Coordinates of C-alpha atoms in Angstrom, one line a residue:
M23 CA 27.3 -53.3 59.2
P24 CA 25.3 -55.3 56.7
G25 CA 26.2 -55.1 53.0
R26 CA 23.9 -52.9 50.9
T27 CA 23.6 -53.4 47.1
E28 CA 21.9 -50.8 45.0
R29 CA 18.8 -52.3 43.5
G30 CA 19.3 -53.5 40.0
G31 CA 22.9 -52.5 39.9
P32 CA 26.3 -54.1 40.5
P33 CA 27.3 -55.2 44.0
A34 CA 28.1 -52.2 46.2
D35 CA 27.6 -51.0 49.8
I36 CA 27.0 -47.2 49.8
E37 CA 26.7 -47.1 53.6
A38 CA 30.1 -48.7 54.0
E39 CA 31.6 -46.2 51.6
Q40 CA 30.1 -43.3 53.5
A41 CA 31.2 -44.7 56.8
V42 CA 34.8 -45.1 55.6
L43 CA 35.0 -41.5 54.4
G44 CA 33.4 -40.2 57.6
A45 CA 35.9 -42.2 59.7
M46 CA 38.8 -40.8 57.7
M47 CA 37.7 -37.3 58.5
L48 CA 37.2 -38.1 62.2
A49 CA 40.4 -39.9 63.0
A50 CA 43.9 -39.7 61.3
E51 CA 44.6 -43.3 62.3
A52 CA 41.6 -44.4 60.3
I53 CA 43.2 -43.0 57.1
A54 CA 46.2 -45.3 57.6
D55 CA 44.0 -48.3 58.3
V56 CA 41.8 -47.7 55.2
T57 CA 44.7 -47.0 52.9
K58 CA 46.3 -50.4 53.8
T59 CA 43.0 -52.2 52.9
M60 CA 41.5 -50.5 49.9
D61 CA 42.2 -48.1 47.0
A62 CA 40.2 -45.0 46.3
S63 CA 39.1 -46.6 43.0
D64 CA 37.3 -49.3 44.9
H65 CA 34.4 -47.0 45.7
Y66 CA 31.3 -47.5 43.6
R67 CA 30.3 -43.9 43.5
P68 CA 32.7 -41.5 41.6
A69 CA 32.0 -38.8 44.2
H70 CA 33.2 -41.1 47.0
E71 CA 36.4 -41.8 45.0
T72 CA 37.0 -38.0 44.6
I73 CA 36.5 -37.4 48.3
H74 CA 38.7 -40.3 49.3
R75 CA 41.6 -39.0 47.1
S76 CA 41.2 -35.5 48.5
I77 CA 41.4 -36.8 52.1
S78 CA 44.5 -38.8 51.2
Y79 CA 46.1 -35.8 49.6
L80 CA 45.5 -33.5 52.5
H81 CA 46.8 -36.1 54.9
E82 CA 49.9 -36.6 52.8
Q83 CA 50.5 -32.9 52.9
G84 CA 50.4 -33.0 56.7
K85 CA 47.3 -30.9 56.8
P86 CA 44.3 -31.5 59.1
V87 CA 41.4 -33.3 57.6
D88 CA 37.9 -32.4 58.7
P89 CA 34.6 -31.4 56.9
I90 CA 35.7 -27.7 56.8
T91 CA 39.2 -28.2 55.4
L92 CA 38.0 -30.9 53.0
T93 CA 35.1 -28.7 51.8
H94 CA 37.6 -25.8 51.2
Y95 CA 40.0 -28.0 49.3
L96 CA 37.2 -29.5 47.1
G97 CA 35.9 -26.0 46.4
Q98 CA 39.4 -24.9 45.3
A99 CA 39.8 -27.9 43.1
G100 CA 36.4 -27.3 41.5
D101 CA 35.0 -30.6 42.7
L102 CA 32.7 -29.5 45.6
N103 CA 29.4 -29.3 43.6
R104 CA 30.2 -32.5 41.8
V105 CA 30.5 -34.6 45.0
G106 CA 27.3 -33.2 46.4
G107 CA 28.2 -29.9 48.0
P108 CA 29.2 -29.0 51.6
S109 CA 26.1 -30.5 53.1
Y110 CA 26.9 -34.0 51.7
V111 CA 30.5 -33.8 53.1
H112 CA 29.2 -33.0 56.6
T113 CA 26.6 -35.8 56.2
L114 CA 29.4 -38.4 55.8
V115 CA 30.6 -37.7 59.4
D116 CA 27.1 -38.5 60.7
A117 CA 27.3 -41.9 58.8
V118 CA 30.0 -43.3 61.1
P119 CA 28.9 -45.7 63.8
T120 CA 32.5 -45.9 65.1
T121 CA 35.9 -45.1 63.7
A122 CA 37.3 -48.3 65.2
H123 CA 35.6 -50.3 62.4
A124 CA 37.0 -48.3 59.5
A125 CA 39.3 -51.1 58.3
Y126 CA 36.3 -53.6 58.4
Y127 CA 34.2 -51.3 56.3
A128 CA 37.1 -50.8 53.8
E129 CA 37.4 -54.6 53.5
I130 CA 33.7 -54.8 52.5
I131 CA 34.2 -52.1 49.9
R132 CA 37.3 -53.8 48.5
E133 CA 35.6 -57.2 48.2
L134 CA 32.6 -55.8 46.4
A135 CA 34.8 -53.9 44.0
E136 CA 36.6 -57.2 43.2
R137 CA 33.2 -58.8 42.5
R138 CA 32.2 -56.0 40.2
R139 CA 35.5 -56.3 38.3
L140 CA 35.1 -60.0 37.9
I141 CA 31.5 -59.6 36.6
E142 CA 32.7 -56.9 34.1
A143 CA 35.7 -59.1 33.0
G144 CA 33.4 -62.0 32.3
T145 CA 30.9 -60.0 30.4
R146 CA 33.6 -58.3 28.3
L147 CA 35.2 -61.6 27.5
V148 CA 31.9 -63.2 26.4
Q149 CA 31.0 -60.2 24.3
A150 CA 34.5 -60.2 22.6
A151 CA 34.4 -63.9 21.9
S152 CA 30.8 -63.8 20.6
T153 CA 31.4 -61.0 18.1
P154 CA 31.6 -62.6 14.6
D155 CA 34.4 -60.4 13.3
S156 CA 36.6 -60.4 16.4
T157 CA 40.0 -61.9 16.3
A158 CA 42.0 -63.9 18.9
H159 CA 44.0 -60.7 19.6
D160 CA 40.7 -58.8 20.3
V161 CA 39.7 -61.5 22.8
R162 CA 43.1 -61.4 24.5
E163 CA 42.8 -57.6 24.8
A164 CA 39.4 -58.0 26.4
L165 CA 40.8 -60.5 28.9
A166 CA 43.7 -58.2 29.7
L167 CA 41.3 -55.3 30.1
G168 CA 39.3 -57.3 32.6
E169 CA 42.4 -57.8 34.8
E170 CA 42.7 -54.0 35.4
K171 CA 40.8 -52.1 38.1
L172 CA 38.2 -50.1 36.2
P173 CA 35.5 -47.9 37.7
E174 CA 32.1 -49.3 37.2
S175 CA 29.7 -46.4 37.9
W176 CA 28.8 -43.6 35.6
S177 CA 27.6 -40.1 36.4
E178 CA 25.3 -38.3 34.0
P179 CA 27.4 -36.8 31.2
I180 CA 27.6 -33.0 30.9
A181 CA 26.4 -31.6 27.6
L182 CA 29.2 -30.4 25.4
T183 CA 27.3 -27.2 24.5
A184 CA 26.1 -26.5 28.1
R185 CA 27.6 -23.5 29.8
P186 CA 28.5 -24.4 33.3
Q187 CA 27.5 -22.2 36.3
L188 CA 30.4 -19.9 36.7
P189 CA 31.6 -18.8 40.2
P190 CA 31.1 -15.1 41.2
F191 CA 34.2 -13.0 41.6
P192 CA 35.7 -13.6 45.1
M193 CA 35.3 -10.1 46.5
N194 CA 36.5 -11.4 49.9
A195 CA 40.0 -11.7 48.4
L196 CA 40.2 -7.9 48.0
P197 CA 41.5 -5.6 50.8
E198 CA 38.6 -4.0 52.7
W199 CA 38.8 -0.5 51.2
L200 CA 38.8 -1.9 47.7
R201 CA 36.2 -4.6 48.4
D202 CA 33.8 -2.0 49.9
F203 CA 34.0 0.3 46.9
A204 CA 33.8 -2.4 44.3
A205 CA 30.8 -4.0 46.0
A206 CA 29.1 -0.6 46.5
I207 CA 29.5 0.5 42.8
A208 CA 28.2 -2.9 41.7
E209 CA 25.1 -2.3 43.9
E210 CA 24.7 1.3 42.8
T211 CA 24.9 0.4 39.1
Q212 CA 23.1 -3.0 39.5
T213 CA 25.9 -4.8 37.6
P214 CA 27.6 -8.1 38.5
P215 CA 30.3 -7.6 41.1
D216 CA 32.7 -9.4 38.7
M217 CA 33.0 -6.3 36.6
A218 CA 34.1 -4.0 39.4
G219 CA 36.2 -6.7 41.1
A220 CA 38.1 -7.6 37.9
L221 CA 38.6 -4.0 36.9
A222 CA 39.9 -3.3 40.5
L223 CA 42.9 -5.6 39.7
S224 CA 43.5 -3.5 36.5
V225 CA 43.5 -0.3 38.6
L226 CA 46.0 -1.8 41.0
A227 CA 48.2 -3.0 38.1
T228 CA 48.1 0.5 36.5
A229 CA 49.4 2.0 39.8
A230 CA 52.0 -0.7 40.4
G231 CA 53.0 -2.1 37.0
G232 CA 56.6 -1.5 36.1
R233 CA 57.6 -0.4 39.6
I234 CA 57.1 -3.6 41.6
V235 CA 57.9 -7.2 40.8
V236 CA 57.3 -10.4 42.8
R237 CA 60.3 -12.7 43.4
V238 CA 58.7 -16.2 43.1
R239 CA 62.0 -18.1 43.6
G240 CA 65.5 -17.9 42.4
R241 CA 65.7 -15.9 39.2
W242 CA 61.9 -16.2 38.6
H243 CA 60.4 -12.8 38.9
E244 CA 56.8 -11.8 37.9
P245 CA 55.9 -8.2 37.1
T246 CA 52.6 -6.9 38.5
N247 CA 50.9 -5.8 35.3
L248 CA 47.8 -7.7 34.1
F249 CA 45.6 -8.0 31.0
V250 CA 42.0 -8.2 32.2
V251 CA 38.8 -8.3 30.0
V252 CA 35.2 -8.5 31.3
A253 CA 32.5 -9.5 28.8
L254 CA 28.9 -8.4 29.2
P255 CA 26.1 -7.8 26.8
P256 CA 24.9 -4.3 25.9
A257 CA 22.8 -2.3 28.5
N258 CA 24.9 -3.5 31.4
R259 CA 26.3 0.0 32.3
K260 CA 29.9 -1.0 31.6
S261 CA 30.8 2.7 31.0
A262 CA 29.4 3.8 34.4
V263 CA 31.4 1.1 36.3
F264 CA 34.5 1.8 34.2
S265 CA 34.4 5.5 34.9
A266 CA 33.9 5.0 38.6
M267 CA 36.8 2.5 38.9
T268 CA 39.3 4.4 36.8
G269 CA 38.4 7.9 37.9
P270 CA 41.2 8.2 40.5
L271 CA 43.8 7.1 37.9
Y272 CA 42.9 10.0 35.7
E273 CA 43.1 12.3 38.7
A274 CA 46.5 10.9 39.5
E275 CA 47.6 11.5 35.9
K276 CA 46.4 15.1 36.0
K277 CA 48.2 15.7 39.3
L278 CA 51.4 14.2 37.9
A279 CA 51.1 16.4 34.8
N280 CA 50.6 19.5 36.9
E281 CA 53.6 18.8 39.0
A282 CA 55.7 18.2 36.0
A283 CA 54.5 21.2 34.1
G284 CA 57.1 23.6 35.6
R285 CA 60.0 21.1 35.0
I286 CA 58.9 20.7 31.4
V287 CA 58.8 24.4 30.7
E288 CA 62.2 24.9 32.3
A289 CA 63.7 22.1 30.3
E290 CA 62.2 23.3 27.1
L291 CA 63.6 26.8 27.7
T292 CA 67.0 25.5 28.7
Q293 CA 67.2 23.3 25.6
K294 CA 66.1 26.2 23.4
M295 CA 68.7 28.6 24.9
A296 CA 71.4 25.9 24.6
Q297 CA 70.5 25.3 20.9
E298 CA 70.5 29.0 20.2
A299 CA 73.9 29.4 21.8
A300 CA 75.2 26.5 19.7
D301 CA 73.8 28.0 16.5
K302 CA 75.4 31.4 17.2
A303 CA 78.7 29.7 17.9
A304 CA 78.5 27.8 14.7
T305 CA 77.8 31.1 12.8
R306 CA 80.8 32.7 14.4
A307 CA 83.0 29.8 13.5
A308 CA 81.8 29.8 9.9
G309 CA 82.9 33.4 9.5
A310 CA 86.3 33.2 11.2
E311 CA 89.6 32.4 9.6
G312 CA 93.0 31.2 10.7
P313 CA 93.8 29.8 14.2
E314 CA 90.7 31.6 15.6
R315 CA 88.5 29.5 13.5
D316 CA 89.7 26.3 15.0
N317 CA 88.9 27.5 18.5
L318 CA 85.5 28.7 17.5
V319 CA 84.7 25.4 15.7
A320 CA 85.7 23.5 18.9
E321 CA 83.5 25.8 21.0
A322 CA 80.5 25.3 18.6
I323 CA 80.9 21.5 18.7
D324 CA 81.0 21.5 22.4
L325 CA 77.9 23.7 22.7
A326 CA 76.0 21.6 20.2
Q327 CA 76.8 18.4 22.1
Q328 CA 75.6 20.0 25.3
A329 CA 72.3 21.1 23.6
D330 CA 71.8 17.6 22.2
A331 CA 72.3 16.0 25.6
L332 CA 69.5 18.1 27.1
T333 CA 66.1 16.4 27.1
V334 CA 62.7 17.6 27.8
P335 CA 60.7 15.2 30.1
P336 CA 57.5 14.0 28.5
K337 CA 54.1 14.9 29.9
P338 CA 53.3 12.1 32.4
R339 CA 50.8 9.6 31.1
L340 CA 49.3 6.6 32.9
L341 CA 46.5 5.8 30.5
A342 CA 45.7 5.3 26.9
D343 CA 42.5 4.2 25.1
D344 CA 42.1 2.7 21.7
S345 CA 45.6 3.7 20.5
T346 CA 47.5 2.1 17.7
P347 CA 50.3 -0.3 18.6
E348 CA 52.8 2.3 17.3
T349 CA 51.3 4.9 19.6
V350 CA 51.3 2.6 22.5
T351 CA 54.9 1.7 21.9
S352 CA 56.0 5.4 21.7
L353 CA 54.0 6.3 24.8
M354 CA 55.5 3.4 26.8
A355 CA 59.0 4.4 25.7
E356 CA 58.3 8.0 26.8
Q357 CA 57.0 6.9 30.2
G358 CA 59.9 4.6 31.0
G359 CA 58.1 1.4 29.8
R360 CA 55.0 1.9 31.8
L361 CA 51.4 2.4 30.5
A362 CA 47.8 1.1 30.8
V363 CA 45.3 0.7 28.0
M364 CA 41.9 1.0 29.6
S365 CA 38.7 1.0 27.6
A366 CA 35.0 0.3 28.0
E367 CA 35.0 -1.0 24.4
G368 CA 36.8 -3.6 22.4
G369 CA 38.1 -1.5 19.6
I370 CA 41.7 -2.2 20.6
F371 CA 41.5 -5.7 19.3
D372 CA 40.6 -4.4 15.8
I373 CA 43.5 -2.0 16.0
I374 CA 45.9 -4.8 17.0
A375 CA 44.5 -6.9 14.1
G376 CA 45.5 -4.1 11.6
R377 CA 42.4 -2.0 11.2
Y378 CA 44.5 1.0 10.1
S379 CA 47.7 -0.5 8.9
G380 CA 46.3 -3.6 7.3
T381 CA 49.0 -5.6 9.1
P382 CA 48.6 -7.2 12.6
N383 CA 51.0 -5.7 15.1
M384 CA 51.0 -7.3 18.6
E385 CA 54.7 -7.2 19.5
V386 CA 54.3 -4.4 22.1
F387 CA 51.3 -6.3 23.7
L388 CA 53.1 -9.6 23.9
K389 CA 56.4 -8.2 25.3
G390 CA 54.6 -5.6 27.3
H391 CA 52.8 -8.3 29.2
A392 CA 55.8 -10.6 29.7
G393 CA 58.3 -7.8 30.5
D394 CA 60.7 -8.8 27.7
R395 CA 63.1 -6.3 26.2
L396 CA 61.6 -4.3 23.4
K397 CA 63.6 -2.4 20.8
V398 CA 62.0 -0.6 17.9
D399 CA 63.9 1.3 15.2
R400 CA 62.0 4.3 13.8
R401 CA 63.1 6.5 10.9
N402 CA 63.8 9.4 13.1
R403 CA 64.5 7.7 16.5
E404 CA 65.1 4.5 18.3
E405 CA 62.8 3.2 21.1
F406 CA 64.1 0.8 23.7
M407 CA 62.5 -0.6 26.8
E408 CA 64.5 -2.8 29.2
A409 CA 61.4 -4.2 31.1
P410 CA 58.2 -2.9 29.6
A411 CA 55.1 -3.2 31.7
L412 CA 51.8 -2.8 29.9
T413 CA 48.5 -3.2 31.7
M414 CA 45.1 -3.7 29.9
G415 CA 41.6 -3.4 31.5
L416 CA 38.8 -3.8 29.0
A417 CA 35.0 -4.2 29.3
V418 CA 33.6 -5.6 26.0
Q419 CA 30.6 -7.4 24.6
P420 CA 30.7 -11.2 24.3
A421 CA 30.5 -10.8 20.6
V422 CA 33.9 -9.2 20.6
L423 CA 35.4 -12.3 22.2
E424 CA 33.8 -14.5 19.6
D425 CA 35.3 -12.3 16.8
I426 CA 38.9 -12.3 18.2
G427 CA 38.7 -16.1 18.6
K428 CA 38.4 -16.3 14.8
N429 CA 41.7 -14.5 14.4
R430 CA 44.2 -17.3 14.4
G431 CA 47.1 -14.9 14.8
F432 CA 45.8 -13.8 18.2
D433 CA 45.9 -17.4 19.4
G434 CA 48.9 -18.6 17.5
R435 CA 51.1 -15.7 18.8
G436 CA 49.8 -16.2 22.3
L437 CA 47.9 -12.9 22.8
L438 CA 44.7 -14.7 23.9
A439 CA 46.7 -16.6 26.5
R440 CA 47.8 -13.4 28.2
F441 CA 44.3 -12.2 29.2
L442 CA 42.3 -12.9 32.4
Y443 CA 38.7 -13.4 31.4
A444 CA 35.5 -12.7 33.3
L445 CA 32.2 -13.8 31.9
P446 CA 29.6 -12.8 34.5
E447 CA 25.8 -13.3 34.2
S448 CA 23.9 -10.2 33.1
L449 CA 21.5 -8.7 35.7
V450 CA 19.4 -7.0 33.1
G451 CA 15.8 -7.8 33.9
Y452 CA 16.5 -8.5 37.5
R453 CA 17.9 -5.1 38.6
K454 CA 16.7 -3.0 41.5
I455 CA 15.1 0.2 40.3
S456 CA 16.3 2.3 43.3
P457 CA 19.5 0.8 44.6
E458 CA 21.6 2.0 47.5
P459 CA 24.1 4.6 46.2
V460 CA 27.8 4.5 47.1
S461 CA 28.4 6.3 50.4
E462 CA 30.6 9.3 50.3
S463 CA 33.1 7.9 52.8
V464 CA 33.5 4.6 50.9
A465 CA 34.1 6.5 47.6
A466 CA 36.4 9.1 49.2
R467 CA 38.6 6.3 50.8
Y468 CA 38.8 4.5 47.5
E469 CA 39.8 7.6 45.6
R470 CA 42.3 8.6 48.3
N471 CA 44.0 5.2 48.4
V472 CA 44.3 4.7 44.6
L473 CA 45.7 8.2 44.3
A474 CA 48.2 7.7 47.1
L475 CA 49.4 4.3 45.8
T476 CA 49.7 5.6 42.2
L477 CA 51.7 8.8 43.1
S478 CA 54.0 6.9 45.6
L479 CA 55.0 4.4 42.9
A480 CA 55.2 7.0 40.1
A481 CA 58.2 8.5 41.8
R482 CA 60.2 5.3 41.7
T483 CA 62.7 4.9 38.8
E484 CA 63.8 1.3 39.6
S485 CA 61.7 -1.8 40.2
D486 CA 61.5 -3.2 43.7
A487 CA 61.1 -6.9 44.4
L488 CA 58.5 -8.2 46.8
E489 CA 59.5 -11.4 48.6
L490 CA 57.3 -14.3 49.7
T491 CA 57.2 -15.6 53.2
P492 CA 58.1 -19.3 53.4
D493 CA 54.5 -20.2 54.0
A494 CA 53.3 -18.1 51.1
G495 CA 55.9 -19.8 48.9
S496 CA 54.6 -23.2 50.0
A497 CA 51.0 -22.2 49.3
L498 CA 52.0 -21.2 45.7
V499 CA 53.9 -24.5 45.3
A500 CA 50.8 -26.4 46.5
F501 CA 48.7 -24.5 43.9
A502 CA 51.2 -25.4 41.2
E503 CA 51.1 -29.1 42.3
R504 CA 47.3 -29.0 42.2
L505 CA 47.3 -27.3 38.8
E506 CA 49.9 -29.4 37.0
P507 CA 47.7 -32.6 36.4
Q508 CA 45.0 -30.3 35.1
L509 CA 47.4 -29.2 32.3
R510 CA 47.7 -32.6 30.8
A511 CA 46.6 -32.7 27.1
K512 CA 44.8 -35.9 27.7
G513 CA 42.2 -35.8 30.4
G514 CA 43.4 -32.6 32.1
K515 CA 40.6 -30.1 32.9
L516 CA 42.7 -27.3 31.5
G517 CA 44.7 -29.3 28.9
H518 CA 42.9 -27.9 25.9
V519 CA 43.7 -24.3 27.0
G520 CA 47.2 -25.1 28.0
K521 CA 48.7 -21.9 26.6
W522 CA 46.6 -19.9 28.9
A523 CA 46.6 -22.2 32.0
G524 CA 50.4 -22.6 31.8
K525 CA 50.8 -19.0 32.9
L526 CA 48.3 -19.3 35.9
V527 CA 50.9 -19.9 38.6
G528 CA 52.8 -16.8 37.6
T529 CA 49.5 -14.9 37.3
A530 CA 48.7 -15.8 40.9
A531 CA 52.0 -14.4 42.0
R532 CA 51.3 -11.2 40.1
I533 CA 47.8 -10.9 41.8
A534 CA 49.4 -11.6 45.2
G535 CA 51.8 -8.7 44.7
L536 CA 48.9 -6.3 43.8
L537 CA 46.8 -7.4 46.8
H538 CA 49.8 -7.0 49.1
L539 CA 50.4 -3.4 47.9
A540 CA 46.7 -2.6 48.3
A541 CA 46.6 -4.1 51.8
H542 CA 49.8 -2.3 52.9
L543 CA 49.6 1.1 51.4
D544 CA 52.2 2.7 53.6
D545 CA 54.8 0.0 54.1
G546 CA 54.1 -2.7 51.6
Y547 CA 57.5 -2.4 49.9
G548 CA 59.4 -3.5 52.9
K549 CA 57.2 -6.5 53.9
P550 CA 57.0 -9.9 52.3
I551 CA 53.8 -11.3 50.9
D552 CA 52.1 -13.5 53.5
T553 CA 50.1 -16.7 53.3
S554 CA 46.7 -15.0 53.6
T555 CA 47.4 -12.8 50.7
M556 CA 48.7 -15.6 48.6
T557 CA 45.7 -17.7 49.4
A558 CA 43.4 -14.9 48.3
A559 CA 45.4 -14.5 45.1
I560 CA 45.0 -18.2 44.4
E561 CA 41.3 -18.0 44.9
V562 CA 41.1 -15.2 42.3
A563 CA 43.3 -17.3 39.9
D564 CA 40.9 -20.2 40.3
Y565 CA 38.0 -17.8 39.5
F566 CA 39.7 -16.8 36.3
A567 CA 40.4 -20.4 35.4
D568 CA 36.8 -21.4 35.5
H569 CA 35.8 -18.3 33.4
A570 CA 38.6 -18.9 30.9
L571 CA 37.2 -22.4 30.0
S572 CA 33.8 -20.9 29.1
V573 CA 35.4 -17.9 27.3
F574 CA 37.6 -20.1 25.1
D575 CA 34.5 -22.2 24.2
L576 CA 32.7 -18.9 23.4
M577 CA 35.6 -17.7 21.2
G578 CA 35.7 -21.0 19.4
A579 CA 39.4 -21.1 19.9
D580 CA 39.1 -24.7 21.0
E581 CA 38.5 -26.8 17.9
A582 CA 38.3 -29.9 20.1
Q583 CA 34.7 -29.2 20.9
A584 CA 33.5 -29.5 17.3
R585 CA 35.6 -32.6 16.8
A586 CA 34.3 -34.0 20.1
Q587 CA 30.8 -33.6 18.8
S588 CA 31.8 -35.6 15.7
V589 CA 33.3 -38.4 17.7
L590 CA 30.2 -38.5 19.9
E591 CA 28.0 -39.0 16.9
V592 CA 30.1 -41.9 15.7
L593 CA 29.9 -43.5 19.2
R594 CA 26.1 -43.1 19.2
A595 CA 25.8 -44.6 15.7
N596 CA 27.9 -47.7 16.5
G597 CA 26.6 -48.5 20.0
W598 CA 29.9 -49.8 21.3
E599 CA 30.4 -50.7 24.9
T600 CA 34.2 -50.5 24.4
V601 CA 36.2 -49.6 21.3
S602 CA 39.9 -49.5 20.5
R603 CA 41.4 -46.2 19.4
R604 CA 42.3 -47.9 16.1
D605 CA 38.7 -48.9 15.4
L606 CA 37.3 -45.5 16.4
F607 CA 39.7 -43.7 14.2
A608 CA 38.8 -45.9 11.3
K609 CA 35.1 -44.7 11.5
L610 CA 36.0 -41.0 11.5
S611 CA 36.2 -38.6 8.6
R612 CA 39.8 -38.1 7.3
S613 CA 39.0 -34.5 6.4
E614 CA 38.3 -33.7 10.0
F615 CA 40.7 -36.3 11.6
P616 CA 43.6 -36.6 9.2
T617 CA 45.8 -38.2 11.9
V618 CA 45.3 -39.8 15.3
A619 CA 46.8 -36.6 16.9
E620 CA 43.6 -34.7 16.0
L621 CA 41.6 -37.4 17.8
E622 CA 43.2 -37.1 21.2
P623 CA 42.0 -33.6 22.3
A624 CA 38.5 -34.6 21.3
V625 CA 38.6 -37.8 23.3
A626 CA 40.0 -35.9 26.3
L627 CA 37.1 -33.4 26.1
L628 CA 34.5 -36.3 25.9
E629 CA 36.2 -37.9 28.9
E630 CA 36.1 -34.7 30.9
H631 CA 32.4 -34.4 30.2
G632 CA 31.8 -38.0 31.2
Y633 CA 30.9 -39.6 27.9
L634 CA 33.8 -42.2 27.9
R635 CA 36.8 -43.4 29.9
S636 CA 40.2 -44.1 28.4
H637 CA 42.2 -47.2 29.3
T638 CA 45.3 -48.9 28.1
P639 CA 45.2 -52.7 28.9
P640 CA 48.3 -54.3 30.3
R641 CA 50.7 -56.2 28.0
N642 CA 49.7 -59.8 27.9
G643 CA 53.1 -61.5 27.7
K644 CA 56.5 -60.1 27.0
R645 CA 56.4 -60.4 23.2
G646 CA 54.2 -59.0 20.5
R647 CA 52.8 -55.5 20.0
P648 CA 51.5 -53.6 23.1
P649 CA 47.7 -53.5 23.5
A650 CA 46.0 -50.5 21.8
P651 CA 44.3 -47.9 23.9
R652 CA 40.6 -48.6 24.4
Y653 CA 37.6 -46.4 25.4
L654 CA 34.8 -47.4 27.6
I655 CA 31.6 -45.8 26.4
H656 CA 28.9 -44.4 28.8
P657 CA 25.7 -46.6 28.7
D658 CA 23.6 -43.6 27.8
V659 CA 25.7 -43.1 24.7
R660 CA 25.4 -46.7 23.7
E661 CA 21.7 -46.8 24.2
G662 CA 21.1 -43.4 22.4
R663 CA 20.1 -41.5 25.5
A664 CA 23.0 -39.0 25.5

């Protein structure tokens, strides 16, 4: 294959890169041949490097590598659109003349990469040596930097303020009966499927929370309650969707109350009669004298203790609305630690922040999500919950999220990190005027199944643990391995929302438990969670991860974005090709960047958006201080085009 160099650019052979990737997908032996010859970083195009690394990862995991499996993996990792989409992945297979020449194509790529590095090293050394105020140490750093393998190509940077195209809710992850109703109600109301899909998880969590847990491994158990919030502007029919999705829960609550009414009346009457008997015995004892008095006092004490031991069961409650934290705590304690706060408004956030009391109170929400023991001492009684399970399902306006993001207490205490966020696109202005209504059979099946699941779990007094099949456990481990690098504070996709993302593996386990119960309404308690259910749960978790990034930007909880903008302005003003961390920090305002620690999150965000690349040159010799970190600046930034 003849070498191809992009016109006007560094030496590269795009056809050879495409042929190598295609060969790796067609033949497993080609992967080994290519790996011996070149590194993924030798590719000129960043998309090719990403595809190469993904193929290698799948192969190392013992999984088949072909356009379908690779496309699925890239989609889960959030890289599919960035590399050109499914069509480009399939095109790579067509670019292979023969897999037998894969090692030869790889050699071409490696040699051209070396040429690019030599060109870059020479250019960098000349520039460093020619700068009037550069020192010998700076020149040595430039020389050391040139010895490293650095990527040469740049993709167009992503605007810091641009809101990315967010994925739709994966309705295919829901069991059929739940998916059919959620999709139908979204069609009938002409609302984004995200709202019905996300609220469906809250409905399942209300039915199951506090009665079912998922055993992840060892002593790690995850309860099945969730905090879900969907944000949509006004006029998006949130109340209509909310009413339709939660209707069966209110019906279940009413049914439970009716069934308990007789027991409550009987207990109240029994308690009243016991108290009256104790009071009469106390009166008789008070009027007696001598030995008889001692016997009557003992009888009165015994009757009083019996009366005190009698309790009246509370009226069953599944749901609360915009209740105060104190009310939520009391209701949960009455209901054995189980409750759901469901609302089509965001007033609950104001209440948590202290609208009525003047003092924020989020303890019950923090511990109710985690399942941590909660003990509250009241003046007239003590409330204790061994494993509280609070579920929240909210539909709010985006402005509500902006407001709560300004409350540092919410972020600092970790309340914001406990919610799953959905930020769908509004359909207002594009809605059908006469959409298809929900069919009676679909609605009836939804109501019947939610009612049956809720009532069957309401009768349980102890929590049951759902196990994972070995394959399901492996799928969750693979998800954790994929997620972990994204949590890095420096350069990780989710590093700047680490408090939230650090809970995502556990959240996936919770969602898997709920989907399992919904898929096995009659016998789910005795079956382990299988791989297909865990895969569906991970797909839902990935959806929430993409939406959380945009929501945290909307809330302004991430100060790195504002600081990243300040750093970008300094980079534009100075026109550097490369700059050390020390020199960059010296140009920044001390009021905004008092220490280097404040610089790192901003740099990580700029790197994620493609404005710069971080690099630490190797030590040049055994003595002396280690080289300072340096940043390579995107050409468009240097030239004022970005």
